[in-house]
Amino acid sequence: MPRIMIIDDDRSLLELLSDYLGRLGHEVVALADGPQALGALSETAPDLVLLDVTMPRLDGWQVLARIRGSSQVPVIMLTARGDEPDVLRGFAGGADDYVAKPFSFAQLAARIKAVLDRASHDPTERAGILRGGDLVVDVDRHRVTRSGDSVELTPTEFRILVTLMERPGKVLSARQIVSAVWGGEYADETGYIRRYVWHLRRKLEPDPQHPRYIVNERSVGYCFRAEA
């Protein structure tokens, strides 16, 4: 039975959502306060966190950053704003999905199922070492180094890099990358890939304007150069 932690200061929504997810068979931990939720995170060990963005004391962005400092538990952000900068901010901070309010409970339940399924079949959980030039990725430990120096990537950036490095020399379309990283149900939501690749290049490339590792084929997709 998956355990879901809901963090939202809207107590009416918290009660309704807890009841709905409980009837679907989930074990629910409902909290209306970010600091309290962070304190309970290790003790309750949820399988997934639903996290509201707009909260007093600690907002959702701050709570997400602290969760990612110690845990890779899947996080779905809940917010009244669904514009691209907020979505990108959530994904860049390590969120696994983003649902804009108002939403139907059935829609949210489908997203929860998709994220839980993806987490249980995460391709980055396979043990192994990936190498390309002076880049080394320890897939099992979620560690990336370049010339021996550690490179900090968000969980989504890490999954994109692994997806490309596992297929060296092969050009992957944005749709293929999204399907591999987020799941097939997101295959049409390709608008964020260009921004993620830009962030990856800033962290990985000696000269991001002239990339050696992650190169693009115009109008086709992206490719990892194993010989970089």
PDB file of C-alpha atoms in Angstrom:
ATOM      1  CA  MET A   1       0.000   0.000   0.000  1.00  0.00           C
ATOM      2  CA  PRO A   2       1.737   3.228  -1.129  1.00  0.00           C
ATOM      3  CA  ARG A   3       2.082   5.866   1.576  1.00  0.00           C
ATOM      4  CA  ILE A   4       1.466   9.425   0.417  1.00  0.00           C
ATOM      5  CA  MET A   5       2.372  12.543   2.370  1.00  0.00           C
ATOM      6  CA  ILE A   6       0.255  15.603   1.531  1.00  0.00           C
ATOM      7  CA  ILE A   7       1.655  19.003   2.542  1.00  0.00           C
ATOM      8  CA  ASP A   8      -0.876  21.810   2.002  1.00  0.00           C
ATOM      9  CA  ASP A   9      -2.094  24.628   4.253  1.00  0.00           C
ATOM     10  CA  ASP A  10      -5.595  24.481   2.717  1.00  0.00           C
ATOM     11  CA  ARG A  11      -7.185  22.306   5.382  1.00  0.00           C
ATOM     12  CA  SER A  12     -10.422  21.742   3.438  1.00  0.00           C
ATOM     13  CA  LEU A  13      -8.493  20.429   0.432  1.00  0.00           C
ATOM     14  CA  LEU A  14      -6.251  18.427   2.745  1.00  0.00           C
ATOM     15  CA  GLU A  15      -9.251  16.671   4.294  1.00  0.00           C
ATOM     16  CA  LEU A  16     -11.022  15.992   0.995  1.00  0.00           C
ATOM     17  CA  LEU A  17      -7.889  14.775  -0.760  1.00  0.00           C
ATOM     18  CA  SER A  18      -6.907  12.561   2.175  1.00  0.00           C
ATOM     19  CA  ASP A  19     -10.333  10.940   2.142  1.00  0.00           C
ATOM     20  CA  TYR A  20     -10.265  10.428  -1.638  1.00  0.00           C
ATOM     21  CA  LEU A  21      -6.781   8.891  -1.725  1.00  0.00           C
ATOM     22  CA  GLY A  22      -7.585   6.753   1.295  1.00  0.00           C
ATOM     23  CA  ARG A  23     -10.571   5.303  -0.551  1.00  0.00           C
ATOM     24  CA  LEU A  24      -8.238   4.460  -3.443  1.00  0.00           C
ATOM     25  CA  GLY A  25      -6.180   2.335  -1.080  1.00  0.00           C
ATOM     26  CA  HIS A  26      -3.366   4.739  -0.228  1.00  0.00           C
ATOM     27  CA  GLU A  27      -2.088   5.297   3.275  1.00  0.00           C
ATOM     28  CA  VAL A  28      -2.174   9.074   3.754  1.00  0.00           C
ATOM     29  CA  VAL A  29      -0.112  11.344   6.010  1.00  0.00           C
ATOM     30  CA  ALA A  30      -1.667  14.831   5.879  1.00  0.00           C
ATOM     31  CA  LEU A  31       0.203  17.882   7.168  1.00  0.00           C
ATOM     32  CA  ALA A  32      -0.590  21.594   6.825  1.00  0.00           C
ATOM     33  CA  ASP A  33       2.831  22.921   7.778  1.00  0.00           C
ATOM     34  CA  GLY A  34       6.159  22.666   5.927  1.00  0.00           C
ATOM     35  CA  PRO A  35       8.493  22.491   8.951  1.00  0.00           C
ATOM     36  CA  GLN A  36       6.271  19.881  10.602  1.00  0.00           C
ATOM     37  CA  ALA A  37       6.262  17.809   7.415  1.00  0.00           C
ATOM     38  CA  LEU A  38      10.038  17.949   7.125  1.00  0.00           C
ATOM     39  CA  GLY A  39      10.323  16.753  10.695  1.00  0.00           C
ATOM     40  CA  ALA A  40       8.026  13.807   9.959  1.00  0.00           C
ATOM     41  CA  LEU A  41       9.577  12.850   6.614  1.00  0.00           C
ATOM     42  CA  SER A  42      12.165  10.345   7.828  1.00  0.00           C
ATOM     43  CA  GLU A  43       9.843   8.853  10.423  1.00  0.00           C
ATOM     44  CA  THR A  44       6.909   8.283   8.056  1.00  0.00           C
ATOM     45  CA  ALA A  45       9.026   7.342   4.992  1.00  0.00           C
ATOM     46  CA  PRO A  46       6.383   8.182   2.352  1.00  0.00           C
ATOM     47  CA  ASP A  47       6.465   6.649  -1.121  1.00  0.00           C
ATOM     48  CA  LEU A  48       5.389   9.983  -2.646  1.00  0.00           C
ATOM     49  CA  VAL A  49       4.906  13.592  -1.511  1.00  0.00           C
ATOM     50  CA  LEU A  50       2.193  15.984  -2.732  1.00  0.00           C
ATOM     51  CA  LEU A  51       3.571  19.449  -2.019  1.00  0.00           C
ATOM     52  CA  ASP A  52       1.724  22.757  -2.242  1.00  0.00           C
ATOM     53  CA  VAL A  53       3.825  25.707  -3.390  1.00  0.00           C
ATOM     54  CA  THR A  54       2.113  28.572  -1.543  1.00  0.00           C
ATOM     55  CA  MET A  55       2.428  28.044   2.209  1.00  0.00           C
ATOM     56  CA  PRO A  56       3.398  30.261   5.165  1.00  0.00           C
ATOM     57  CA  ARG A  57       6.676  29.888   7.072  1.00  0.00           C
ATOM     58  CA  LEU A  58       8.325  27.635   4.472  1.00  0.00           C
ATOM     59  CA  ASP A  59       6.933  27.710   0.942  1.00  0.00           C
ATOM     60  CA  GLY A  60       6.897  24.699  -1.354  1.00  0.00           C
ATOM     61  CA  TRP A  61      10.167  25.629  -3.075  1.00  0.00           C
ATOM     62  CA  GLN A  62      11.975  25.745   0.265  1.00  0.00           C
ATOM     63  CA  VAL A  63      10.436  22.476   1.414  1.00  0.00           C
ATOM     64  CA  LEU A  64      11.362  20.811  -1.900  1.00  0.00           C
ATOM     65  CA  ALA A  65      14.978  21.964  -1.575  1.00  0.00           C
ATOM     66  CA  ARG A  66      15.214  20.508   1.934  1.00  0.00           C
ATOM     67  CA  ILE A  67      13.599  17.238   0.869  1.00  0.00           C
ATOM     68  CA  ARG A  68      16.077  16.893  -1.976  1.00  0.00           C
ATOM     69  CA  GLY A  69      18.914  17.536   0.434  1.00  0.00           C
ATOM     70  CA  SER A  70      18.273  14.165   2.051  1.00  0.00           C
ATOM     71  CA  SER A  71      15.806  12.143  -0.019  1.00  0.00           C
ATOM     72  CA  GLN A  72      14.924  11.106  -3.566  1.00  0.00           C
ATOM     73  CA  VAL A  73      11.265  10.432  -2.688  1.00  0.00           C
ATOM     74  CA  PRO A  74       9.028  11.348  -5.676  1.00  0.00           C
ATOM     75  CA  VAL A  75       7.450  14.808  -5.291  1.00  0.00           C
ATOM     76  CA  ILE A  76       4.450  16.211  -7.153  1.00  0.00           C
ATOM     77  CA  MET A  77       4.079  19.979  -6.817  1.00  0.00           C
ATOM     78  CA  LEU A  78       0.582  21.447  -6.380  1.00  0.00           C
ATOM     79  CA  THR A  79       0.148  25.088  -7.322  1.00  0.00           C
ATOM     80  CA  ALA A  80      -2.322  27.651  -8.542  1.00  0.00           C
ATOM     81  CA  ARG A  81       0.189  28.719 -11.189  1.00  0.00           C
ATOM     82  CA  GLY A  82       0.986  26.552 -14.171  1.00  0.00           C
ATOM     83  CA  ASP A  83       3.082  28.865 -16.324  1.00  0.00           C
ATOM     84  CA  GLU A  84       6.360  27.630 -17.794  1.00  0.00           C
ATOM     85  CA  PRO A  85       8.805  29.424 -15.438  1.00  0.00           C
ATOM     86  CA  ASP A  86       7.143  27.831 -12.398  1.00  0.00           C
ATOM     87  CA  VAL A  87       7.057  24.400 -14.037  1.00  0.00           C
ATOM     88  CA  LEU A  88      10.736  24.654 -14.930  1.00  0.00           C
ATOM     89  CA  ARG A  89      11.586  25.872 -11.450  1.00  0.00           C
ATOM     90  CA  GLY A  90       9.843  22.848  -9.978  1.00  0.00           C
ATOM     91  CA  PHE A  91      11.546  20.357 -12.292  1.00  0.00           C
ATOM     92  CA  ALA A  92      14.927  22.028 -11.874  1.00  0.00           C
ATOM     93  CA  GLY A  93      14.508  21.781  -8.105  1.00  0.00           C
ATOM     94  CA  GLY A  94      13.938  18.048  -8.361  1.00  0.00           C
ATOM     95  CA  ALA A  95      10.139  17.764  -8.577  1.00  0.00           C
ATOM     96  CA  ASP A  96       8.869  14.722 -10.458  1.00  0.00           C
ATOM     97  CA  ASP A  97       5.636  16.263 -11.684  1.00  0.00           C
ATOM     98  CA  TYR A  98       3.592  19.450 -11.479  1.00  0.00           C
ATOM     99  CA  VAL A  99      -0.201  19.761 -11.217  1.00  0.00           C
ATOM    100  CA  ALA A 100      -1.885  23.170 -11.457  1.00  0.00           C
ATOM    101  CA  LYS A 101      -4.914  24.025  -9.330  1.00  0.00           C
ATOM    102  CA  PRO A 102      -7.793  23.627  -9.799  1.00  0.00           C
ATOM    103  CA  PHE A 103      -7.442  19.964 -10.712  1.00  0.00           C
ATOM    104  CA  SER A 104      -9.770  16.989 -10.651  1.00  0.00           C
ATOM    105  CA  PHE A 105      -8.979  14.330  -8.090  1.00  0.00           C
ATOM    106  CA  ALA A 106      -9.112  11.726 -10.852  1.00  0.00           C
ATOM    107  CA  GLN A 107      -6.454  13.656 -12.795  1.00  0.00           C
ATOM    108  CA  LEU A 108      -4.243  13.862  -9.726  1.00  0.00           C
ATOM    109  CA  ALA A 109      -4.719  10.146  -9.004  1.00  0.00           C
ATOM    110  CA  ALA A 110      -3.577   9.346 -12.553  1.00  0.00           C
ATOM    111  CA  ARG A 111      -0.461  11.488 -12.087  1.00  0.00           C
ATOM    112  CA  ILE A 112       0.274   9.812  -8.758  1.00  0.00           C
ATOM    113  CA  LYS A 113       0.024   6.377 -10.371  1.00  0.00           C
ATOM    114  CA  ALA A 114       2.293   7.434 -13.236  1.00  0.00           C
ATOM    115  CA  VAL A 115       4.965   8.844 -10.909  1.00  0.00           C
ATOM    116  CA  LEU A 116       4.866   5.793  -8.612  1.00  0.00           C
ATOM    117  CA  ASP A 117       5.111   3.459 -11.617  1.00  0.00           C
ATOM    118  CA  ARG A 118       8.020   5.464 -12.991  1.00  0.00           C
ATOM    119  CA  ALA A 119       9.817   5.425  -9.654  1.00  0.00           C
ATOM    120  CA  SER A 120       9.445   1.659  -9.338  1.00  0.00           C
ATOM    121  CA  HIS A 121      10.915   1.172 -12.820  1.00  0.00           C
ATOM    122  CA  ASP A 122      13.470   3.997 -12.755  1.00  0.00           C
ATOM    123  CA  PRO A 123      16.108   3.163 -15.397  1.00  0.00           C
ATOM    124  CA  THR A 124      18.710   5.054 -13.367  1.00  0.00           C
ATOM    125  CA  GLU A 125      18.410   2.437 -10.601  1.00  0.00           C
ATOM    126  CA  ARG A 126      20.414  -0.031 -12.685  1.00  0.00           C
ATOM    127  CA  ALA A 127      23.897  -0.427 -11.308  1.00  0.00           C
ATOM    128  CA  GLY A 128      26.778   0.513 -13.548  1.00  0.00           C
ATOM    129  CA  ILE A 129      29.310   3.095 -14.639  1.00  0.00           C
ATOM    130  CA  LEU A 130      28.864   5.204 -17.770  1.00  0.00           C
ATOM    131  CA  ARG A 131      31.879   6.945 -19.310  1.00  0.00           C
ATOM    132  CA  GLY A 132      32.314   9.464 -22.083  1.00  0.00           C
ATOM    133  CA  GLY A 133      35.524  11.444 -22.419  1.00  0.00           C
ATOM    134  CA  ASP A 134      36.326  12.778 -18.953  1.00  0.00           C
ATOM    135  CA  LEU A 135      32.710  12.390 -17.788  1.00  0.00           C
ATOM    136  CA  VAL A 136      31.977   9.490 -15.450  1.00  0.00           C
ATOM    137  CA  VAL A 137      28.490   8.642 -14.205  1.00  0.00           C
ATOM    138  CA  ASP A 138      28.020   6.209 -11.331  1.00  0.00           C
ATOM    139  CA  VAL A 139      24.419   5.229 -12.041  1.00  0.00           C
ATOM    140  CA  ASP A 140      23.957   3.214  -8.871  1.00  0.00           C
ATOM    141  CA  ARG A 141      25.113   6.055  -6.596  1.00  0.00           C
ATOM    142  CA  HIS A 142      23.677   8.915  -8.677  1.00  0.00           C
ATOM    143  CA  ARG A 143      27.090  10.595  -8.928  1.00  0.00           C
ATOM    144  CA  VAL A 144      28.617  12.512 -11.823  1.00  0.00           C
ATOM    145  CA  THR A 145      32.245  13.628 -12.127  1.00  0.00           C
ATOM    146  CA  ARG A 146      34.159  15.503 -14.816  1.00  0.00           C
ATOM    147  CA  SER A 147      37.926  15.123 -14.751  1.00  0.00           C
ATOM    148  CA  GLY A 148      37.516  13.847 -11.202  1.00  0.00           C
ATOM    149  CA  ASP A 149      35.518  16.841  -9.994  1.00  0.00           C
ATOM    150  CA  SER A 150      31.971  16.281  -8.719  1.00  0.00           C
ATOM    151  CA  VAL A 151      29.113  17.758 -10.784  1.00  0.00           C
ATOM    152  CA  GLU A 152      25.825  18.426  -8.991  1.00  0.00           C
ATOM    153  CA  LEU A 153      22.753  17.590 -11.090  1.00  0.00           C
ATOM    154  CA  THR A 154      19.076  17.629 -10.201  1.00  0.00           C
ATOM    155  CA  PRO A 155      17.315  14.238 -10.374  1.00  0.00           C
ATOM    156  CA  THR A 156      15.722  15.142 -13.708  1.00  0.00           C
ATOM    157  CA  GLU A 157      18.994  16.390 -15.187  1.00  0.00           C
ATOM    158  CA  PHE A 158      20.623  13.159 -14.041  1.00  0.00           C
ATOM    159  CA  ARG A 159      17.957  11.007 -15.724  1.00  0.00           C
ATOM    160  CA  ILE A 160      18.285  12.954 -18.978  1.00  0.00           C
ATOM    161  CA  LEU A 161      22.071  12.570 -18.957  1.00  0.00           C
ATOM    162  CA  VAL A 162      21.835   8.822 -18.275  1.00  0.00           C
ATOM    163  CA  THR A 163      19.236   8.433 -21.028  1.00  0.00           C
ATOM    164  CA  LEU A 164      21.611  10.040 -23.540  1.00  0.00           C
ATOM    165  CA  MET A 165      24.785   8.336 -22.298  1.00  0.00           C
ATOM    166  CA  GLU A 166      23.186   4.893 -22.441  1.00  0.00           C
ATOM    167  CA  ARG A 167      22.744   5.439 -26.183  1.00  0.00           C
ATOM    168  CA  PRO A 168      26.062   7.019 -27.237  1.00  0.00           C
ATOM    169  CA  GLY A 169      26.119   8.346 -30.763  1.00  0.00           C
ATOM    170  CA  LYS A 170      22.358   7.906 -31.231  1.00  0.00           C
ATOM    171  CA  VAL A 171      20.193  10.957 -31.870  1.00  0.00           C
ATOM    172  CA  LEU A 172      17.121  10.968 -29.631  1.00  0.00           C
ATOM    173  CA  SER A 173      14.136  13.188 -30.342  1.00  0.00           C
ATOM    174  CA  ALA A 174      12.687  15.356 -27.588  1.00  0.00           C
ATOM    175  CA  ARG A 175       9.695  13.014 -27.539  1.00  0.00           C
ATOM    176  CA  GLN A 176      11.930   9.975 -26.976  1.00  0.00           C
ATOM    177  CA  ILE A 177      13.787  11.727 -24.157  1.00  0.00           C
ATOM    178  CA  VAL A 178      10.564  12.809 -22.428  1.00  0.00           C
ATOM    179  CA  SER A 179       9.139   9.277 -22.710  1.00  0.00           C
ATOM    180  CA  ALA A 180      12.303   7.765 -21.211  1.00  0.00           C
ATOM    181  CA  VAL A 181      12.599  10.289 -18.378  1.00  0.00           C
ATOM    182  CA  TRP A 182       8.979  11.081 -17.431  1.00  0.00           C
ATOM    183  CA  GLY A 183       7.078   8.186 -19.010  1.00  0.00           C
ATOM    184  CA  GLY A 184       5.128   7.580 -22.211  1.00  0.00           C
ATOM    185  CA  GLU A 185       2.066   9.463 -20.980  1.00  0.00           C
ATOM    186  CA  TYR A 186       4.130  12.685 -21.163  1.00  0.00           C
ATOM    187  CA  ALA A 187       5.473  12.055 -24.676  1.00  0.00           C
ATOM    188  CA  ASP A 188       3.787  15.128 -26.150  1.00  0.00           C
ATOM    189  CA  GLU A 189       5.093  17.521 -23.461  1.00  0.00           C
ATOM    190  CA  THR A 190       8.449  18.209 -25.113  1.00  0.00           C
ATOM    191  CA  GLY A 191       8.725  21.957 -24.541  1.00  0.00           C
ATOM    192  CA  TYR A 192      11.052  21.728 -21.537  1.00  0.00           C
ATOM    193  CA  ILE A 193      13.811  19.573 -23.026  1.00  0.00           C
ATOM    194  CA  ARG A 194      15.653  22.465 -24.670  1.00  0.00           C
ATOM    195  CA  ARG A 195      15.860  24.297 -21.340  1.00  0.00           C
ATOM    196  CA  TYR A 196      17.083  21.208 -19.515  1.00  0.00           C
ATOM    197  CA  VAL A 197      19.785  20.598 -22.106  1.00  0.00           C
ATOM    198  CA  TRP A 198      20.860  24.222 -21.690  1.00  0.00           C
ATOM    199  CA  HIS A 199      21.212  23.703 -17.921  1.00  0.00           C
ATOM    200  CA  LEU A 200      23.103  20.427 -18.437  1.00  0.00           C
ATOM    201  CA  ARG A 201      25.551  22.067 -20.825  1.00  0.00           C
ATOM    202  CA  ARG A 202      26.256  24.854 -18.337  1.00  0.00           C
ATOM    203  CA  LYS A 203      27.197  22.233 -15.736  1.00  0.00           C
ATOM    204  CA  LEU A 204      29.005  19.716 -17.944  1.00  0.00           C
ATOM    205  CA  GLU A 205      30.565  21.482 -20.883  1.00  0.00           C
ATOM    206  CA  PRO A 206      33.941  23.297 -20.716  1.00  0.00           C
ATOM    207  CA  ASP A 207      32.426  25.705 -23.269  1.00  0.00           C
ATOM    208  CA  PRO A 208      28.592  25.517 -23.261  1.00  0.00           C
ATOM    209  CA  GLN A 209      28.441  27.597 -26.459  1.00  0.00           C
ATOM    210  CA  HIS A 210      30.446  24.908 -28.271  1.00  0.00           C
ATOM    211  CA  PRO A 211      29.263  21.656 -26.662  1.00  0.00           C
ATOM    212  CA  ARG A 212      31.445  18.550 -26.816  1.00  0.00           C
ATOM    213  CA  TYR A 213      29.229  16.082 -24.974  1.00  0.00           C
ATOM    214  CA  ILE A 214      25.573  16.856 -25.678  1.00  0.00           C
ATOM    215  CA  VAL A 215      25.135  17.970 -29.259  1.00  0.00           C
ATOM    216  CA  ASN A 216      21.961  18.624 -31.188  1.00  0.00           C
ATOM    217  CA  GLU A 217      20.936  17.676 -34.669  1.00  0.00           C
ATOM    218  CA  ARG A 218      18.785  20.533 -35.880  1.00  0.00           C
ATOM    219  CA  SER A 219      15.088  19.618 -36.057  1.00  0.00           C
ATOM    220  CA  VAL A 220      15.882  16.029 -35.019  1.00  0.00           C
ATOM    221  CA  GLY A 221      17.060  15.810 -31.409  1.00  0.00           C
ATOM    222  CA  TYR A 222      20.072  15.388 -29.114  1.00  0.00           C
ATOM    223  CA  CYS A 223      22.991  13.027 -29.012  1.00  0.00           C
ATOM    224  CA  PHE A 224      25.750  12.166 -26.520  1.00  0.00           C
ATOM    225  CA  ARG A 225      29.180  12.027 -28.109  1.00  0.00           C
ATOM    226  CA  ALA A 226      31.004   9.102 -26.576  1.00  0.00           C
ATOM    227  CA  GLU A 227      34.302  10.246 -28.085  1.00  0.00           C
ATOM    228  CA  ALA A 228      34.145  13.712 -26.487  1.00  0.00           C
TER     229      ALA A 228
END
